[in-house]
């Protein structure tokens, strides 16, 4: 019997997401470099006129003038580039960490006994395959919970007959539930 070959896993991130992120980083660096170039061009593009002594005197005093210009231009570059990169990273993490945070909240609610619910995702959120798998797991957990509750309700219904039937049916229902719950207790997540 031929087993179908497993399909390659879906990438967690949209194909264009990484490219757009890298392009935005490049644009941030380019904007910083353009600002640095503009500052240096405006400061250093003045022609040196006059005779040799005048040019020599202008160049000699240039070092005192250039220190604050270089300090300000580097500060502008760092603030512009670091600010743009920080904003870009916050936006990127928002698209990745947001779904993870929502999944974590749903798991905490389930652990505290709240009814199981799927996780909603915003437009443009990344890690969509993980989100679909998580919501699929939540759906399976809902089905299992319903089946467990039905088994216990069926056993309770039979308790109205006699104690022996009640005890036997309760033990059987608990064994069935324990077998099904053992799937959730396995390390490694295999069947």
JSON list of C-alpha atoms in Angstrom, two decimals:
[
{"chain": "A", "resi": 1, "resn": "UNK", "atom": "CA", "xyz": [0.00, 0.00, 0.00]},
{"chain": "A", "resi": 2, "resn": "UNK", "atom": "CA", "xyz": [1.46, 3.34, -1.02]},
{"chain": "A", "resi": 3, "resn": "UNK", "atom": "CA", "xyz": [1.37, 6.06, 1.58]},
{"chain": "A", "resi": 4, "resn": "UNK", "atom": "CA", "xyz": [1.00, 9.56, 0.17]},
{"chain": "A", "resi": 5, "resn": "UNK", "atom": "CA", "xyz": [4.13, 11.57, 0.67]},
{"chain": "A", "resi": 6, "resn": "UNK", "atom": "CA", "xyz": [3.70, 14.29, 3.24]},
{"chain": "A", "resi": 7, "resn": "UNK", "atom": "CA", "xyz": [3.32, 17.72, 1.74]},
{"chain": "A", "resi": 8, "resn": "UNK", "atom": "CA", "xyz": [5.98, 20.24, 2.64]},
{"chain": "A", "resi": 9, "resn": "UNK", "atom": "CA", "xyz": [4.99, 22.41, 5.57]},
{"chain": "A", "resi": 10, "resn": "UNK", "atom": "CA", "xyz": [3.51, 25.78, 4.79]},
{"chain": "A", "resi": 11, "resn": "UNK", "atom": "CA", "xyz": [5.78, 28.72, 5.55]},
{"chain": "A", "resi": 12, "resn": "UNK", "atom": "CA", "xyz": [4.75, 30.53, 8.72]},
{"chain": "A", "resi": 13, "resn": "UNK", "atom": "CA", "xyz": [5.17, 33.93, 7.10]},
{"chain": "A", "resi": 14, "resn": "UNK", "atom": "CA", "xyz": [3.53, 35.24, 3.96]},
{"chain": "A", "resi": 15, "resn": "UNK", "atom": "CA", "xyz": [5.99, 35.10, 1.06]},
{"chain": "A", "resi": 16, "resn": "UNK", "atom": "CA", "xyz": [6.10, 38.85, 0.52]},
{"chain": "A", "resi": 17, "resn": "UNK", "atom": "CA", "xyz": [6.27, 39.70, 4.23]},
{"chain": "A", "resi": 18, "resn": "UNK", "atom": "CA", "xyz": [10.01, 39.11, 4.57]},
{"chain": "A", "resi": 19, "resn": "UNK", "atom": "CA", "xyz": [10.77, 40.92, 1.34]},
{"chain": "A", "resi": 20, "resn": "UNK", "atom": "CA", "xyz": [8.68, 43.93, 2.36]},
{"chain": "A", "resi": 21, "resn": "UNK", "atom": "CA", "xyz": [10.36, 43.97, 5.78]},
{"chain": "A", "resi": 22, "resn": "UNK", "atom": "CA", "xyz": [13.84, 43.95, 4.22]},
{"chain": "A", "resi": 23, "resn": "UNK", "atom": "CA", "xyz": [12.86, 46.64, 1.71]},
{"chain": "A", "resi": 24, "resn": "UNK", "atom": "CA", "xyz": [11.55, 48.84, 4.51]},
{"chain": "A", "resi": 25, "resn": "UNK", "atom": "CA", "xyz": [14.83, 48.37, 6.40]},
{"chain": "A", "resi": 26, "resn": "UNK", "atom": "CA", "xyz": [16.76, 49.35, 3.28]},
{"chain": "A", "resi": 27, "resn": "UNK", "atom": "CA", "xyz": [14.55, 52.42, 2.85]},
{"chain": "A", "resi": 28, "resn": "UNK", "atom": "CA", "xyz": [15.24, 53.44, 6.45]},
{"chain": "A", "resi": 29, "resn": "UNK", "atom": "CA", "xyz": [18.99, 53.18, 5.88]},
{"chain": "A", "resi": 30, "resn": "UNK", "atom": "CA", "xyz": [18.70, 55.01, 2.56]},
{"chain": "A", "resi": 31, "resn": "UNK", "atom": "CA", "xyz": [16.70, 57.84, 4.17]},
{"chain": "A", "resi": 32, "resn": "UNK", "atom": "CA", "xyz": [19.34, 58.14, 6.89]},
{"chain": "A", "resi": 33, "resn": "UNK", "atom": "CA", "xyz": [22.13, 58.16, 4.31]},
{"chain": "A", "resi": 34, "resn": "UNK", "atom": "CA", "xyz": [20.27, 60.78, 2.25]},
{"chain": "A", "resi": 35, "resn": "UNK", "atom": "CA", "xyz": [19.87, 63.01, 5.30]},
{"chain": "A", "resi": 36, "resn": "UNK", "atom": "CA", "xyz": [23.56, 62.61, 6.14]},
{"chain": "A", "resi": 37, "resn": "UNK", "atom": "CA", "xyz": [24.53, 63.38, 2.55]},
{"chain": "A", "resi": 38, "resn": "UNK", "atom": "CA", "xyz": [22.29, 66.47, 2.48]},
{"chain": "A", "resi": 39, "resn": "UNK", "atom": "CA", "xyz": [23.80, 67.85, 5.68]},
{"chain": "A", "resi": 40, "resn": "UNK", "atom": "CA", "xyz": [27.39, 67.29, 4.49]},
{"chain": "A", "resi": 41, "resn": "UNK", "atom": "CA", "xyz": [26.61, 68.63, 1.04]},
{"chain": "A", "resi": 42, "resn": "UNK", "atom": "CA", "xyz": [25.10, 71.85, 2.41]},
{"chain": "A", "resi": 43, "resn": "UNK", "atom": "CA", "xyz": [28.02, 72.39, 4.78]},
{"chain": "A", "resi": 44, "resn": "UNK", "atom": "CA", "xyz": [30.93, 71.36, 2.57]},
{"chain": "A", "resi": 45, "resn": "UNK", "atom": "CA", "xyz": [29.79, 72.42, -0.89]},
{"chain": "A", "resi": 46, "resn": "UNK", "atom": "CA", "xyz": [30.72, 76.09, -0.49]},
{"chain": "A", "resi": 47, "resn": "UNK", "atom": "CA", "xyz": [33.59, 76.97, -2.79]},
{"chain": "A", "resi": 48, "resn": "UNK", "atom": "CA", "xyz": [36.84, 78.13, -1.26]},
{"chain": "A", "resi": 49, "resn": "UNK", "atom": "CA", "xyz": [37.72, 81.42, -2.91]},
{"chain": "A", "resi": 50, "resn": "UNK", "atom": "CA", "xyz": [40.56, 83.77, -2.58]},
{"chain": "A", "resi": 51, "resn": "UNK", "atom": "CA", "xyz": [44.32, 83.44, -2.68]},
{"chain": "A", "resi": 52, "resn": "UNK", "atom": "CA", "xyz": [46.43, 80.70, -1.12]},
{"chain": "A", "resi": 53, "resn": "UNK", "atom": "CA", "xyz": [46.56, 82.34, 2.32]},
{"chain": "A", "resi": 54, "resn": "UNK", "atom": "CA", "xyz": [42.77, 82.78, 2.43]},
{"chain": "A", "resi": 55, "resn": "UNK", "atom": "CA", "xyz": [42.12, 79.14, 1.42]},
{"chain": "A", "resi": 56, "resn": "UNK", "atom": "CA", "xyz": [44.73, 77.92, 3.93]},
{"chain": "A", "resi": 57, "resn": "UNK", "atom": "CA", "xyz": [43.14, 80.01, 6.71]},
{"chain": "A", "resi": 58, "resn": "UNK", "atom": "CA", "xyz": [39.61, 78.70, 5.79]},
{"chain": "A", "resi": 59, "resn": "UNK", "atom": "CA", "xyz": [40.81, 75.07, 5.82]},
{"chain": "A", "resi": 60, "resn": "UNK", "atom": "CA", "xyz": [42.65, 75.57, 9.12]},
{"chain": "A", "resi": 61, "resn": "UNK", "atom": "CA", "xyz": [39.51, 76.85, 10.83]},
{"chain": "A", "resi": 62, "resn": "UNK", "atom": "CA", "xyz": [37.34, 74.20, 9.18]},
{"chain": "A", "resi": 63, "resn": "UNK", "atom": "CA", "xyz": [38.18, 71.57, 11.82]},
{"chain": "A", "resi": 64, "resn": "UNK", "atom": "CA", "xyz": [36.65, 73.67, 14.60]},
{"chain": "A", "resi": 65, "resn": "UNK", "atom": "CA", "xyz": [33.55, 74.22, 12.46]},
{"chain": "A", "resi": 66, "resn": "UNK", "atom": "CA", "xyz": [33.20, 70.55, 11.40]},
{"chain": "A", "resi": 67, "resn": "UNK", "atom": "CA", "xyz": [33.03, 69.00, 14.90]},
{"chain": "A", "resi": 68, "resn": "UNK", "atom": "CA", "xyz": [29.51, 70.23, 15.70]},
{"chain": "A", "resi": 69, "resn": "UNK", "atom": "CA", "xyz": [28.37, 69.60, 12.10]},
{"chain": "A", "resi": 70, "resn": "UNK", "atom": "CA", "xyz": [29.55, 66.00, 12.24]},
{"chain": "A", "resi": 71, "resn": "UNK", "atom": "CA", "xyz": [28.07, 65.49, 15.72]},
{"chain": "A", "resi": 72, "resn": "UNK", "atom": "CA", "xyz": [24.69, 66.86, 14.65]},
{"chain": "A", "resi": 73, "resn": "UNK", "atom": "CA", "xyz": [24.66, 64.92, 11.38]},
{"chain": "A", "resi": 74, "resn": "UNK", "atom": "CA", "xyz": [25.52, 61.64, 13.11]},
{"chain": "A", "resi": 75, "resn": "UNK", "atom": "CA", "xyz": [22.84, 62.32, 15.73]},
{"chain": "A", "resi": 76, "resn": "UNK", "atom": "CA", "xyz": [20.26, 63.01, 13.02]},
{"chain": "A", "resi": 77, "resn": "UNK", "atom": "CA", "xyz": [21.30, 59.82, 11.20]},
{"chain": "A", "resi": 78, "resn": "UNK", "atom": "CA", "xyz": [21.10, 57.69, 14.33]},
{"chain": "A", "resi": 79, "resn": "UNK", "atom": "CA", "xyz": [17.74, 59.13, 15.40]},
{"chain": "A", "resi": 80, "resn": "UNK", "atom": "CA", "xyz": [16.25, 58.83, 11.93]},
{"chain": "A", "resi": 81, "resn": "UNK", "atom": "CA", "xyz": [17.48, 55.32, 11.21]},
{"chain": "A", "resi": 82, "resn": "UNK", "atom": "CA", "xyz": [16.99, 53.96, 14.73]},
{"chain": "A", "resi": 83, "resn": "UNK", "atom": "CA", "xyz": [13.53, 55.50, 14.97]},
{"chain": "A", "resi": 84, "resn": "UNK", "atom": "CA", "xyz": [12.50, 54.06, 11.61]},
{"chain": "A", "resi": 85, "resn": "UNK", "atom": "CA", "xyz": [13.91, 50.64, 12.45]},
{"chain": "A", "resi": 86, "resn": "UNK", "atom": "CA", "xyz": [12.26, 50.66, 15.89]},
{"chain": "A", "resi": 87, "resn": "UNK", "atom": "CA", "xyz": [8.88, 51.54, 14.36]},
{"chain": "A", "resi": 88, "resn": "UNK", "atom": "CA", "xyz": [9.33, 48.88, 11.68]},
{"chain": "A", "resi": 89, "resn": "UNK", "atom": "CA", "xyz": [10.26, 46.23, 14.26]},
{"chain": "A", "resi": 90, "resn": "UNK", "atom": "CA", "xyz": [7.31, 47.12, 16.49]},
{"chain": "A", "resi": 91, "resn": "UNK", "atom": "CA", "xyz": [4.99, 46.83, 13.48]},
{"chain": "A", "resi": 92, "resn": "UNK", "atom": "CA", "xyz": [6.57, 43.52, 12.43]},
{"chain": "A", "resi": 93, "resn": "UNK", "atom": "CA", "xyz": [6.39, 42.07, 15.92]},
{"chain": "A", "resi": 94, "resn": "UNK", "atom": "CA", "xyz": [2.80, 43.23, 16.22]},
{"chain": "A", "resi": 95, "resn": "UNK", "atom": "CA", "xyz": [1.93, 41.07, 13.21]},
{"chain": "A", "resi": 96, "resn": "UNK", "atom": "CA", "xyz": [3.74, 38.05, 14.71]},
{"chain": "A", "resi": 97, "resn": "UNK", "atom": "CA", "xyz": [3.44, 38.42, 18.47]},
{"chain": "A", "resi": 98, "resn": "UNK", "atom": "CA", "xyz": [-0.21, 39.50, 18.37]},
{"chain": "A", "resi": 99, "resn": "UNK", "atom": "CA", "xyz": [-1.50, 36.11, 17.19]},
{"chain": "A", "resi": 100, "resn": "UNK", "atom": "CA", "xyz": [0.79, 34.31, 19.63]},
{"chain": "A", "resi": 101, "resn": "UNK", "atom": "CA", "xyz": [-0.49, 36.45, 22.49]},
{"chain": "A", "resi": 102, "resn": "UNK", "atom": "CA", "xyz": [-4.12, 35.75, 21.53]},
{"chain": "A", "resi": 103, "resn": "UNK", "atom": "CA", "xyz": [-3.41, 32.00, 21.37]},
{"chain": "A", "resi": 104, "resn": "UNK", "atom": "CA", "xyz": [-1.79, 32.18, 24.80]},
{"chain": "A", "resi": 105, "resn": "UNK", "atom": "CA", "xyz": [-4.83, 33.98, 26.24]},
{"chain": "A", "resi": 106, "resn": "UNK", "atom": "CA", "xyz": [-7.20, 31.32, 24.82]},
{"chain": "A", "resi": 107, "resn": "UNK", "atom": "CA", "xyz": [-5.06, 28.53, 26.32]},
{"chain": "A", "resi": 108, "resn": "UNK", "atom": "CA", "xyz": [-5.11, 30.28, 29.71]},
{"chain": "A", "resi": 109, "resn": "UNK", "atom": "CA", "xyz": [-8.90, 30.62, 29.50]},
{"chain": "A", "resi": 110, "resn": "UNK", "atom": "CA", "xyz": [-9.22, 26.91, 28.66]},
{"chain": "A", "resi": 111, "resn": "UNK", "atom": "CA", "xyz": [-6.95, 26.01, 31.57]},
{"chain": "A", "resi": 112, "resn": "UNK", "atom": "CA", "xyz": [-9.14, 28.12, 33.89]},
{"chain": "A", "resi": 113, "resn": "UNK", "atom": "CA", "xyz": [-12.24, 26.21, 32.73]},
{"chain": "A", "resi": 114, "resn": "UNK", "atom": "CA", "xyz": [-13.78, 28.64, 30.24]},
{"chain": "A", "resi": 115, "resn": "UNK", "atom": "CA", "xyz": [-15.49, 27.17, 27.18]},
{"chain": "A", "resi": 116, "resn": "UNK", "atom": "CA", "xyz": [-13.16, 26.50, 24.29]},
{"chain": "A", "resi": 117, "resn": "UNK", "atom": "CA", "xyz": [-13.17, 29.10, 21.54]},
{"chain": "A", "resi": 118, "resn": "UNK", "atom": "CA", "xyz": [-11.13, 29.68, 18.45]},
{"chain": "A", "resi": 119, "resn": "UNK", "atom": "CA", "xyz": [-8.72, 32.55, 18.04]},
{"chain": "A", "resi": 120, "resn": "UNK", "atom": "CA", "xyz": [-9.57, 35.41, 15.72]},
{"chain": "A", "resi": 121, "resn": "UNK", "atom": "CA", "xyz": [-6.84, 36.99, 13.64]},
{"chain": "A", "resi": 122, "resn": "UNK", "atom": "CA", "xyz": [-6.52, 40.43, 12.13]},
{"chain": "A", "resi": 123, "resn": "UNK", "atom": "CA", "xyz": [-5.95, 41.15, 8.47]},
{"chain": "A", "resi": 124, "resn": "UNK", "atom": "CA", "xyz": [-2.24, 40.84, 7.70]},
{"chain": "A", "resi": 125, "resn": "UNK", "atom": "CA", "xyz": [-1.33, 38.77, 10.76]},
{"chain": "A", "resi": 126, "resn": "UNK", "atom": "CA", "xyz": [1.48, 36.35, 10.06]},
{"chain": "A", "resi": 127, "resn": "UNK", "atom": "CA", "xyz": [1.96, 32.71, 11.16]},
{"chain": "A", "resi": 128, "resn": "UNK", "atom": "CA", "xyz": [-1.37, 31.81, 9.52]},
{"chain": "A", "resi": 129, "resn": "UNK", "atom": "CA", "xyz": [-0.58, 28.05, 9.27]},
{"chain": "A", "resi": 130, "resn": "UNK", "atom": "CA", "xyz": [0.06, 27.95, 13.01]},
{"chain": "A", "resi": 131, "resn": "UNK", "atom": "CA", "xyz": [-3.20, 29.81, 13.60]},
{"chain": "A", "resi": 132, "resn": "UNK", "atom": "CA", "xyz": [-5.15, 27.37, 11.45]},
{"chain": "A", "resi": 133, "resn": "UNK", "atom": "CA", "xyz": [-3.55, 24.42, 13.23]},
{"chain": "A", "resi": 134, "resn": "UNK", "atom": "CA", "xyz": [-4.34, 25.98, 16.61]},
{"chain": "A", "resi": 135, "resn": "UNK", "atom": "CA", "xyz": [-7.97, 26.59, 15.67]},
{"chain": "A", "resi": 136, "resn": "UNK", "atom": "CA", "xyz": [-8.17, 23.02, 14.33]},
{"chain": "A", "resi": 137, "resn": "UNK", "atom": "CA", "xyz": [-6.85, 21.74, 17.66]},
{"chain": "A", "resi": 138, "resn": "UNK", "atom": "CA", "xyz": [-9.43, 23.86, 19.50]},
{"chain": "A", "resi": 139, "resn": "UNK", "atom": "CA", "xyz": [-12.17, 22.35, 17.30]},
{"chain": "A", "resi": 140, "resn": "UNK", "atom": "CA", "xyz": [-10.96, 18.83, 18.09]},
{"chain": "A", "resi": 141, "resn": "UNK", "atom": "CA", "xyz": [-10.83, 19.68, 21.78]},
{"chain": "A", "resi": 142, "resn": "UNK", "atom": "CA", "xyz": [-14.43, 20.92, 21.61]},
{"chain": "A", "resi": 143, "resn": "UNK", "atom": "CA", "xyz": [-15.53, 17.65, 20.02]},
{"chain": "A", "resi": 144, "resn": "UNK", "atom": "CA", "xyz": [-13.67, 15.63, 22.63]},
{"chain": "A", "resi": 145, "resn": "UNK", "atom": "CA", "xyz": [-15.20, 17.65, 25.46]},
{"chain": "A", "resi": 146, "resn": "UNK", "atom": "CA", "xyz": [-18.70, 17.14, 24.05]},
{"chain": "A", "resi": 147, "resn": "UNK", "atom": "CA", "xyz": [-18.08, 13.39, 23.75]},
{"chain": "A", "resi": 148, "resn": "UNK", "atom": "CA", "xyz": [-16.75, 13.20, 27.32]},
{"chain": "A", "resi": 149, "resn": "UNK", "atom": "CA", "xyz": [-19.70, 15.14, 28.69]},
{"chain": "A", "resi": 150, "resn": "UNK", "atom": "CA", "xyz": [-22.13, 12.94, 26.72]},
{"chain": "A", "resi": 151, "resn": "UNK", "atom": "CA", "xyz": [-20.49, 9.79, 28.10]},
{"chain": "A", "resi": 152, "resn": "UNK", "atom": "CA", "xyz": [-20.78, 11.08, 31.67]},
{"chain": "A", "resi": 153, "resn": "UNK", "atom": "CA", "xyz": [-24.40, 12.22, 31.15]},
{"chain": "A", "resi": 154, "resn": "UNK", "atom": "CA", "xyz": [-25.23, 8.80, 29.72]},
{"chain": "A", "resi": 155, "resn": "UNK", "atom": "CA", "xyz": [-23.68, 7.13, 32.74]},
{"chain": "A", "resi": 156, "resn": "UNK", "atom": "CA", "xyz": [-25.58, 9.47, 35.09]},
{"chain": "A", "resi": 157, "resn": "UNK", "atom": "CA", "xyz": [-28.83, 8.64, 33.28]},
{"chain": "A", "resi": 158, "resn": "UNK", "atom": "CA", "xyz": [-28.22, 4.94, 33.92]},
{"chain": "A", "resi": 159, "resn": "UNK", "atom": "CA", "xyz": [-27.67, 5.68, 37.61]},
{"chain": "A", "resi": 160, "resn": "UNK", "atom": "CA", "xyz": [-31.42, 5.97, 38.02]},
{"chain": "A", "resi": 161, "resn": "UNK", "atom": "CA", "xyz": [-31.73, 2.15, 37.59]},
{"chain": "A", "resi": 162, "resn": "UNK", "atom": "CA", "xyz": [-29.64, 0.48, 40.29]},
{"chain": "A", "resi": 163, "resn": "UNK", "atom": "CA", "xyz": [-26.31, 0.96, 42.06]},
{"chain": "A", "resi": 164, "resn": "UNK", "atom": "CA", "xyz": [-24.49, -1.90, 40.30]},
{"chain": "A", "resi": 165, "resn": "UNK", "atom": "CA", "xyz": [-25.44, -0.65, 36.82]},
{"chain": "A", "resi": 166, "resn": "UNK", "atom": "CA", "xyz": [-24.59, 2.90, 37.85]},
{"chain": "A", "resi": 167, "resn": "UNK", "atom": "CA", "xyz": [-21.17, 1.98, 39.20]},
{"chain": "A", "resi": 168, "resn": "UNK", "atom": "CA", "xyz": [-20.31, -0.24, 36.19]},
{"chain": "A", "resi": 169, "resn": "UNK", "atom": "CA", "xyz": [-21.39, 2.38, 33.66]},
{"chain": "A", "resi": 170, "resn": "UNK", "atom": "CA", "xyz": [-19.55, 5.19, 35.49]},
{"chain": "A", "resi": 171, "resn": "UNK", "atom": "CA", "xyz": [-16.35, 3.12, 35.59]},
{"chain": "A", "resi": 172, "resn": "UNK", "atom": "CA", "xyz": [-16.69, 2.31, 31.90]},
{"chain": "A", "resi": 173, "resn": "UNK", "atom": "CA", "xyz": [-17.28, 6.00, 31.03]},
{"chain": "A", "resi": 174, "resn": "UNK", "atom": "CA", "xyz": [-14.27, 7.05, 33.10]},
{"chain": "A", "resi": 175, "resn": "UNK", "atom": "CA", "xyz": [-12.05, 4.42, 31.41]},
{"chain": "A", "resi": 176, "resn": "UNK", "atom": "CA", "xyz": [-13.17, 5.66, 27.97]},
{"chain": "A", "resi": 177, "resn": "UNK", "atom": "CA", "xyz": [-12.48, 9.25, 28.93]},
{"chain": "A", "resi": 178, "resn": "UNK", "atom": "CA", "xyz": [-9.10, 8.34, 30.43]},
{"chain": "A", "resi": 179, "resn": "UNK", "atom": "CA", "xyz": [-8.11, 6.55, 27.21]},
{"chain": "A", "resi": 180, "resn": "UNK", "atom": "CA", "xyz": [-9.14, 9.56, 25.11]},
{"chain": "A", "resi": 181, "resn": "UNK", "atom": "CA", "xyz": [-7.46, 12.02, 27.44]},
{"chain": "A", "resi": 182, "resn": "UNK", "atom": "CA", "xyz": [-4.22, 10.05, 27.32]},
{"chain": "A", "resi": 183, "resn": "UNK", "atom": "CA", "xyz": [-3.73, 11.44, 23.81]},
{"chain": "A", "resi": 184, "resn": "UNK", "atom": "CA", "xyz": [-3.33, 14.90, 25.37]},
{"chain": "A", "resi": 185, "resn": "UNK", "atom": "CA", "xyz": [-0.84, 13.67, 27.95]},
{"chain": "A", "resi": 186, "resn": "UNK", "atom": "CA", "xyz": [1.68, 12.14, 25.55]},
{"chain": "A", "resi": 187, "resn": "UNK", "atom": "CA", "xyz": [5.04, 13.80, 25.25]},
{"chain": "A", "resi": 188, "resn": "UNK", "atom": "CA", "xyz": [5.87, 14.39, 21.60]},
{"chain": "A", "resi": 189, "resn": "UNK", "atom": "CA", "xyz": [2.27, 14.70, 20.43]},
{"chain": "A", "resi": 190, "resn": "UNK", "atom": "CA", "xyz": [2.14, 11.45, 18.41]},
{"chain": "A", "resi": 191, "resn": "UNK", "atom": "CA", "xyz": [-1.04, 9.35, 18.05]}
]
